[in-house]
PDB file of N, CA and C and ligand atoms in Angstrom:
ATOM      1  N   MET C   1      95.712  15.450  26.057  1.00  0.00           N
ATOM      2  CA  MET C   1      94.213  15.534  26.241  1.00  0.00           C
ATOM      3  C   MET C   1      94.090  15.962  27.628  1.00  0.00           C
ATOM      4  N   THR C   2      93.234  16.930  27.773  1.00  0.00           N
ATOM      5  CA  THR C   2      92.969  17.527  29.110  1.00  0.00           C
ATOM      6  C   THR C   2      91.547  16.945  29.502  1.00  0.00           C
ATOM      7  N   LYS C   3      91.657  16.664  30.938  1.00  0.00           N
ATOM      8  CA  LYS C   3      90.364  16.194  31.438  1.00  0.00           C
ATOM      9  C   LYS C   3      89.607  17.354  31.968  1.00  0.00           C
ATOM     10  N   VAL C   4      88.396  17.461  31.495  1.00  0.00           N
ATOM     11  CA  VAL C   4      87.491  18.414  31.769  1.00  0.00           C
ATOM     12  C   VAL C   4      86.812  18.250  33.098  1.00  0.00           C
ATOM     13  N   GLU C   5      87.154  18.864  34.141  1.00  0.00           N
ATOM     14  CA  GLU C   5      86.575  18.805  35.440  1.00  0.00           C
ATOM     15  C   GLU C   5      85.083  19.507  35.420  1.00  0.00           C
ATOM     16  N   ARG C   6      84.122  18.914  35.479  1.00  0.00           N
ATOM     17  CA  ARG C   6      82.718  19.478  35.514  1.00  0.00           C
ATOM     18  C   ARG C   6      82.631  19.976  37.021  1.00  0.00           C
ATOM     19  N   LYS C   7      82.608  21.277  37.058  1.00  0.00           N
ATOM     20  CA  LYS C   7      82.402  21.930  38.472  1.00  0.00           C
ATOM     21  C   LYS C   7      80.845  21.931  38.785  1.00  0.00           C
ATOM     22  N   PRO C   8      80.524  21.311  39.960  1.00  0.00           N
ATOM     23  CA  PRO C   8      79.114  21.292  40.340  1.00  0.00           C
ATOM     24  C   PRO C   8      78.634  22.769  40.346  1.00  0.00           C
ATOM     25  N   THR C   9      77.235  22.907  40.022  1.00  0.00           N
ATOM     26  CA  THR C   9      76.794  24.292  40.212  1.00  0.00           C
ATOM     27  C   THR C   9      76.449  24.482  41.512  1.00  0.00           C
ATOM     28  N   ARG C  10      76.154  25.603  41.783  1.00  0.00           N
ATOM     29  CA  ARG C  10      75.799  26.118  43.316  1.00  0.00           C
ATOM     30  C   ARG C  10      74.482  25.329  43.697  1.00  0.00           C
ATOM     31  N   GLN C  11      73.641  25.240  42.676  1.00  0.00           N
ATOM     32  CA  GLN C  11      72.335  24.471  42.969  1.00  0.00           C
ATOM     33  C   GLN C  11      72.649  23.078  43.183  1.00  0.00           C
ATOM     34  N   GLN C  12      73.489  22.509  42.531  1.00  0.00           N
ATOM     35  CA  GLN C  12      73.896  21.059  42.864  1.00  0.00           C
ATOM     36  C   GLN C  12      74.494  20.813  44.187  1.00  0.00           C
ATOM     37  N   LEU C  13      75.376  21.616  44.437  1.00  0.00           N
ATOM     38  CA  LEU C  13      75.919  21.591  45.697  1.00  0.00           C
ATOM     39  C   LEU C  13      75.022  21.693  46.841  1.00  0.00           C
ATOM     40  N   TRP C  14      74.036  22.710  46.719  1.00  0.00           N
ATOM     41  CA  TRP C  14      72.886  23.102  47.591  1.00  0.00           C
ATOM     42  C   TRP C  14      71.959  21.672  47.843  1.00  0.00           C
ATOM     43  N   ARG C  15      71.772  21.122  46.738  1.00  0.00           N
ATOM     44  CA  ARG C  15      70.854  19.858  46.737  1.00  0.00           C
ATOM     45  C   ARG C  15      71.715  18.758  47.518  1.00  0.00           C
ATOM     46  N   LYS C  16      73.013  18.547  47.433  1.00  0.00           N
ATOM     47  CA  LYS C  16      73.687  17.533  48.097  1.00  0.00           C
ATOM     48  C   LYS C  16      73.716  17.844  49.513  1.00  0.00           C
ATOM     49  N   ARG C  17      73.884  19.258  49.942  1.00  0.00           N
ATOM     50  CA  ARG C  17      73.882  19.635  51.311  1.00  0.00           C
ATOM     51  C   ARG C  17      72.647  19.596  52.058  1.00  0.00           C
ATOM     52  N   HIS C  18      71.430  19.869  51.219  1.00  0.00           N
ATOM     53  CA  HIS C  18      70.213  19.926  51.873  1.00  0.00           C
ATOM     54  C   HIS C  18      69.236  18.982  51.032  1.00  0.00           C
ATOM     55  N   PRO C  19      69.605  17.684  51.100  1.00  0.00           N
ATOM     56  CA  PRO C  19      68.599  16.837  50.280  1.00  0.00           C
ATOM     57  C   PRO C  19      67.008  16.955  50.908  1.00  0.00           C
ATOM     58  N   LYS C  20      66.896  17.095  52.035  1.00  0.00           N
ATOM     59  CA  LYS C  20      65.385  17.204  52.498  1.00  0.00           C
ATOM     60  C   LYS C  20      64.782  18.392  52.048  1.00  0.00           C
ATOM     61  N   SER C  21      65.426  19.451  51.947  1.00  0.00           N
ATOM     62  CA  SER C  21      64.824  20.839  51.628  1.00  0.00           C
ATOM     63  C   SER C  21      64.632  20.778  50.161  1.00  0.00           C
ATOM     64  N   TYR C  22      65.452  20.064  49.329  1.00  0.00           N
ATOM     65  CA  TYR C  22      65.418  20.082  47.881  1.00  0.00           C
ATOM     66  C   TYR C  22      64.106  19.222  47.454  1.00  0.00           C
ATOM     67  N   LEU C  23      63.906  18.056  48.272  1.00  0.00           N
ATOM     68  CA  LEU C  23      62.753  17.279  48.060  1.00  0.00           C
ATOM     69  C   LEU C  23      61.421  18.036  48.351  1.00  0.00           C
ATOM     70  N   ALA C  24      61.401  18.794  49.477  1.00  0.00           N
ATOM     71  CA  ALA C  24      60.325  19.642  49.921  1.00  0.00           C
ATOM     72  C   ALA C  24      60.032  20.489  48.794  1.00  0.00           C
ATOM     73  N   HIS C  25      61.138  21.124  48.277  1.00  0.00           N
ATOM     74  CA  HIS C  25      60.925  22.216  47.143  1.00  0.00           C
ATOM     75  C   HIS C  25      60.173  21.513  46.038  1.00  0.00           C
ATOM     76  N   LEU C  26      60.724  20.380  45.600  1.00  0.00           N
ATOM     77  CA  LEU C  26      60.141  19.745  44.425  1.00  0.00           C
ATOM     78  C   LEU C  26      58.682  19.446  44.639  1.00  0.00           C
ATOM     79  N   CYS C  27      58.445  19.036  45.953  1.00  0.00           N
ATOM     80  CA  CYS C  27      56.833  18.698  46.198  1.00  0.00           C
ATOM     81  C   CYS C  27      56.040  20.134  46.139  1.00  0.00           C
ATOM     82  N   VAL C  28      56.654  21.193  46.580  1.00  0.00           N
ATOM     83  CA  VAL C  28      55.858  22.425  46.463  1.00  0.00           C
ATOM     84  C   VAL C  28      55.809  22.832  44.969  1.00  0.00           C
ATOM     85  N   GLN C  29      56.837  22.538  44.102  1.00  0.00           N
ATOM     86  CA  GLN C  29      56.613  22.939  42.701  1.00  0.00           C
ATOM     87  C   GLN C  29      55.671  22.135  42.064  1.00  0.00           C
ATOM     88  N   ASN C  30      55.512  20.890  42.361  1.00  0.00           N
ATOM     89  CA  ASN C  30      54.566  20.037  41.815  1.00  0.00           C
ATOM     90  C   ASN C  30      53.154  20.248  42.187  1.00  0.00           C
ATOM     91  N   ALA C  31      52.999  20.447  43.611  1.00  0.00           N
ATOM     92  CA  ALA C  31      51.730  20.816  43.993  1.00  0.00           C
ATOM     93  C   ALA C  31      51.297  22.145  43.361  1.00  0.00           C
ATOM     94  N   MET C  32      52.024  23.110  43.177  1.00  0.00           N
ATOM     95  CA  MET C  32      51.755  24.452  42.509  1.00  0.00           C
ATOM     96  C   MET C  32      51.220  24.171  41.176  1.00  0.00           C
ATOM     97  N   ARG C  33      51.938  23.315  40.430  1.00  0.00           N
ATOM     98  CA  ARG C  33      51.678  22.983  39.052  1.00  0.00           C
ATOM     99  C   ARG C  33      50.398  22.221  38.907  1.00  0.00           C
ATOM    100  N   LEU C  34      49.982  21.507  40.029  1.00  0.00           N
ATOM    101  CA  LEU C  34      48.765  20.774  40.056  1.00  0.00           C
ATOM    102  C   LEU C  34      47.565  21.562  40.511  1.00  0.00           C
ATOM    103  N   GLY C  35      48.017  22.745  41.086  1.00  0.00           N
ATOM    104  CA  GLY C  35      47.001  23.588  41.592  1.00  0.00           C
ATOM    105  C   GLY C  35      46.532  23.280  43.143  1.00  0.00           C
ATOM    106  N   VAL C  36      47.343  22.446  43.719  1.00  0.00           N
ATOM    107  CA  VAL C  36      46.850  21.962  45.174  1.00  0.00           C
ATOM    108  C   VAL C  36      47.610  23.107  46.084  1.00  0.00           C
ATOM    109  N   LEU C  37      48.439  23.737  45.593  1.00  0.00           N
ATOM    110  CA  LEU C  37      49.092  24.753  46.541  1.00  0.00           C
ATOM    111  C   LEU C  37      49.093  26.122  45.636  1.00  0.00           C
ATOM    112  N   THR C  38      48.777  27.230  46.361  1.00  0.00           N
ATOM    113  CA  THR C  38      49.018  28.420  45.510  1.00  0.00           C
ATOM    114  C   THR C  38      49.928  29.284  46.257  1.00  0.00           C
ATOM    115  N   ARG C  39      50.644  30.206  45.545  1.00  0.00           N
ATOM    116  CA  ARG C  39      51.697  31.065  46.133  1.00  0.00           C
ATOM    117  C   ARG C  39      50.938  32.227  46.892  1.00  0.00           C
ATOM    118  N   GLN C  40      51.331  32.408  48.129  1.00  0.00           N
ATOM    119  CA  GLN C  40      50.708  33.456  48.887  1.00  0.00           C
ATOM    120  C   GLN C  40      51.526  34.625  49.079  1.00  0.00           C
ATOM    121  N   PRO C  41      51.226  35.769  49.447  1.00  0.00           N
ATOM    122  CA  PRO C  41      51.969  36.829  49.657  1.00  0.00           C
ATOM    123  C   PRO C  41      52.818  36.480  51.049  1.00  0.00           C
ATOM    124  N   CYS C  42      53.940  37.316  51.111  1.00  0.00           N
ATOM    125  CA  CYS C  42      54.778  37.036  52.404  1.00  0.00           C
ATOM    126  C   CYS C  42      54.013  37.406  53.561  1.00  0.00           C
ATOM    127  N   ALA C  43      54.117  36.351  54.407  1.00  0.00           N
ATOM    128  CA  ALA C  43      53.414  36.315  55.741  1.00  0.00           C
ATOM    129  C   ALA C  43      53.660  37.531  56.644  1.00  0.00           C
ATOM    130  N   VAL C  44      54.836  38.155  56.436  1.00  0.00           N
ATOM    131  CA  VAL C  44      55.301  39.335  57.222  1.00  0.00           C
ATOM    132  C   VAL C  44      54.933  40.606  56.623  1.00  0.00           C
ATOM    133  N   CYS C  45      55.325  40.848  55.491  1.00  0.00           N
ATOM    134  CA  CYS C  45      55.142  42.186  54.893  1.00  0.00           C
ATOM    135  C   CYS C  45      54.169  42.098  53.787  1.00  0.00           C
ATOM    136  N   GLY C  46      53.622  41.015  53.255  1.00  0.00           N
ATOM    137  CA  GLY C  46      52.723  41.033  52.270  1.00  0.00           C
ATOM    138  C   GLY C  46      53.305  41.185  50.765  1.00  0.00           C
ATOM    139  N   ALA C  47      54.567  41.042  50.733  1.00  0.00           N
ATOM    140  CA  ALA C  47      55.192  41.115  49.202  1.00  0.00           C
ATOM    141  C   ALA C  47      54.700  39.996  48.447  1.00  0.00           C
ATOM    142  N   THR C  48      54.285  40.087  47.176  1.00  0.00           N
ATOM    143  CA  THR C  48      53.880  39.136  46.462  1.00  0.00           C
ATOM    144  C   THR C  48      54.907  38.236  45.676  1.00  0.00           C
ATOM    145  N   LYS C  49      56.186  38.623  45.874  1.00  0.00           N
ATOM    146  CA  LYS C  49      57.269  37.664  45.325  1.00  0.00           C
ATOM    147  C   LYS C  49      57.790  37.006  46.587  1.00  0.00           C
ATOM    148  N   SER C  50      57.274  35.808  46.683  1.00  0.00           N
ATOM    149  CA  SER C  50      57.439  35.111  47.911  1.00  0.00           C
ATOM    150  C   SER C  50      58.128  33.680  47.683  1.00  0.00           C
ATOM    151  N   GLU C  51      58.556  33.100  48.639  1.00  0.00           N
ATOM    152  CA  GLU C  51      59.136  31.707  48.657  1.00  0.00           C
ATOM    153  C   GLU C  51      58.656  30.917  49.588  1.00  0.00           C
ATOM    154  N   ALA C  52      58.484  29.583  49.257  1.00  0.00           N
ATOM    155  CA  ALA C  52      58.025  28.748  50.357  1.00  0.00           C
ATOM    156  C   ALA C  52      59.111  28.212  51.398  1.00  0.00           C
ATOM    157  N   HIS C  53      58.513  28.463  52.665  1.00  0.00           N
ATOM    158  CA  HIS C  53      59.497  28.171  53.710  1.00  0.00           C
ATOM    159  C   HIS C  53      58.745  26.921  54.453  1.00  0.00           C
ATOM    160  N   HIS C  54      59.686  25.934  54.806  1.00  0.00           N
ATOM    161  CA  HIS C  54      59.340  24.696  55.375  1.00  0.00           C
ATOM    162  C   HIS C  54      59.486  24.745  56.970  1.00  0.00           C
ATOM    163  N   PRO C  55      58.666  24.748  57.795  1.00  0.00           N
ATOM    164  CA  PRO C  55      58.815  24.714  59.119  1.00  0.00           C
ATOM    165  C   PRO C  55      59.228  23.232  59.425  1.00  0.00           C
ATOM    166  N   ASN C  56      58.810  22.299  58.690  1.00  0.00           N
ATOM    167  CA  ASN C  56      58.998  20.866  58.984  1.00  0.00           C
ATOM    168  C   ASN C  56      59.153  20.220  57.537  1.00  0.00           C
ATOM    169  N   TYR C  57      60.346  19.790  57.291  1.00  0.00           N
ATOM    170  CA  TYR C  57      60.603  19.176  55.924  1.00  0.00           C
ATOM    171  C   TYR C  57      59.895  17.730  55.720  1.00  0.00           C
ATOM    172  N   ASN C  58      59.526  17.256  56.974  1.00  0.00           N
ATOM    173  CA  ASN C  58      58.878  16.018  56.839  1.00  0.00           C
ATOM    174  C   ASN C  58      57.285  16.224  56.319  1.00  0.00           C
ATOM    175  N   ASP C  59      56.846  17.527  56.351  1.00  0.00           N
ATOM    176  CA  ASP C  59      55.483  17.689  55.882  1.00  0.00           C
ATOM    177  C   ASP C  59      55.687  18.832  54.817  1.00  0.00           C
ATOM    178  N   PRO C  60      56.066  18.287  53.681  1.00  0.00           N
ATOM    179  CA  PRO C  60      56.601  19.232  52.573  1.00  0.00           C
ATOM    180  C   PRO C  60      55.454  20.113  52.093  1.00  0.00           C
ATOM    181  N   LEU C  61      54.119  19.821  52.231  1.00  0.00           N
ATOM    182  CA  LEU C  61      53.267  20.672  51.806  1.00  0.00           C
ATOM    183  C   LEU C  61      52.626  21.815  52.926  1.00  0.00           C
ATOM    184  N   ASN C  62      53.186  21.655  54.050  1.00  0.00           N
ATOM    185  CA  ASN C  62      53.042  22.638  55.040  1.00  0.00           C
ATOM    186  C   ASN C  62      54.041  23.708  54.964  1.00  0.00           C
ATOM    187  N   VAL C  63      53.729  24.799  54.217  1.00  0.00           N
ATOM    188  CA  VAL C  63      54.641  25.839  53.927  1.00  0.00           C
ATOM    189  C   VAL C  63      54.232  27.189  54.463  1.00  0.00           C
ATOM    190  N   ILE C  64      55.203  28.144  54.756  1.00  0.00           N
ATOM    191  CA  ILE C  64      54.815  29.493  55.059  1.00  0.00           C
ATOM    192  C   ILE C  64      55.390  30.230  53.988  1.00  0.00           C
ATOM    193  N   TRP C  65      54.618  31.145  53.400  1.00  0.00           N
ATOM    194  CA  TRP C  65      55.241  31.928  52.270  1.00  0.00           C
ATOM    195  C   TRP C  65      55.838  33.286  52.889  1.00  0.00           C
ATOM    196  N   LEU C  66      57.192  33.370  52.305  1.00  0.00           N
ATOM    197  CA  LEU C  66      57.731  34.642  52.877  1.00  0.00           C
ATOM    198  C   LEU C  66      58.680  35.171  51.708  1.00  0.00           C
ATOM    199  N   CYS C  67      58.774  36.436  51.656  1.00  0.00           N
ATOM    200  CA  CYS C  67      59.639  37.114  50.589  1.00  0.00           C
ATOM    201  C   CYS C  67      61.023  36.715  50.951  1.00  0.00           C
ATOM    202  N   ARG C  68      61.870  36.912  49.975  1.00  0.00           N
ATOM    203  CA  ARG C  68      63.254  36.678  50.011  1.00  0.00           C
ATOM    204  C   ARG C  68      64.000  37.152  51.413  1.00  0.00           C
ATOM    205  N   ARG C  69      63.674  38.431  51.611  1.00  0.00           N
ATOM    206  CA  ARG C  69      64.254  39.124  52.804  1.00  0.00           C
ATOM    207  C   ARG C  69      63.894  38.521  54.219  1.00  0.00           C
ATOM    208  N   HIS C  70      62.510  38.351  54.214  1.00  0.00           N
ATOM    209  CA  HIS C  70      62.176  37.714  55.597  1.00  0.00           C
ATOM    210  C   HIS C  70      62.286  36.248  55.678  1.00  0.00           C
ATOM    211  N   HIS C  71      62.475  35.553  54.474  1.00  0.00           N
ATOM    212  CA  HIS C  71      62.923  34.219  54.492  1.00  0.00           C
ATOM    213  C   HIS C  71      64.326  34.009  54.985  1.00  0.00           C
ATOM    214  N   ARG C  72      65.070  35.032  54.547  1.00  0.00           N
ATOM    215  CA  ARG C  72      66.513  34.928  54.929  1.00  0.00           C
ATOM    216  C   ARG C  72      66.777  35.296  56.444  1.00  0.00           C
ATOM    217  N   ALA C  73      65.865  36.267  56.826  1.00  0.00           N
ATOM    218  CA  ALA C  73      65.913  36.691  58.162  1.00  0.00           C
ATOM    219  C   ALA C  73      65.695  35.635  59.166  1.00  0.00           C
ATOM    220  N   LEU C  74      64.679  34.880  58.773  1.00  0.00           N
ATOM    221  CA  LEU C  74      64.284  33.707  59.536  1.00  0.00           C
ATOM    222  C   LEU C  74      65.185  32.556  59.706  1.00  0.00           C
ATOM    223  N   HIS C  75      65.969  32.267  58.510  1.00  0.00           N
ATOM    224  CA  HIS C  75      67.023  31.038  58.593  1.00  0.00           C
ATOM    225  C   HIS C  75      68.387  31.777  59.331  1.00  0.00           C
ATOM    226  N   ALA C  76      68.548  32.956  59.263  1.00  0.00           N
ATOM    227  CA  ALA C  76      69.641  33.675  59.855  1.00  0.00           C
ATOM    228  C   ALA C  76      69.419  33.505  61.514  1.00  0.00           C
ATOM    229  N   ARG C  77      68.029  33.670  61.777  1.00  0.00           N
ATOM    230  CA  ARG C  77      67.817  33.514  63.231  1.00  0.00           C
ATOM    231  C   ARG C  77      67.982  32.154  63.698  1.00  0.00           C
ATOM    232  N   GLU C  78      67.487  31.034  62.736  1.00  0.00           N
ATOM    233  CA  GLU C  78      67.631  29.686  63.005  1.00  0.00           C
ATOM    234  C   GLU C  78      68.982  29.240  63.444  1.00  0.00           C
ATOM    235  N   SER C  79      69.938  29.649  62.509  1.00  0.00           N
ATOM    236  CA  SER C  79      71.285  29.080  62.726  1.00  0.00           C
ATOM    237  C   SER C  79      72.127  29.746  63.757  1.00  0.00           C
ATOM    238  N   LYS C  80      71.518  30.665  64.493  1.00  0.00           N
ATOM    239  CA  LYS C  80      72.259  31.170  65.662  1.00  0.00           C
ATOM    240  C   LYS C  80      71.960  30.467  66.889  1.00  0.00           C
TER     241      LYS C  80
HETATM  242 ZN1  LIG U   1      58.520  39.951  53.746  1.00  0.00          ZN
HETATM  243 ZN1  LIG U   2      63.047  28.377  54.547  1.00  0.00          ZN
END
């Protein structure tokens, strides 16, 4: 009998590593479903495909909308 090791998905690993950002994301998703929060275009370039960025994870509904490129650029700058 072989033991099947379930490899955690990348998403699960990310959740473990960033529990606060995961919770903040859930808050945003719920708020959008409820119509409390609406997706805005990227604050930098105006692209409509945007992601929520949290300047402060303790304030999960305070988000900045950024496209993938500008979101990544922002985090790259933060980690340096
Ligand atoms: Zn952008
Ligand atoms: Zn972000």
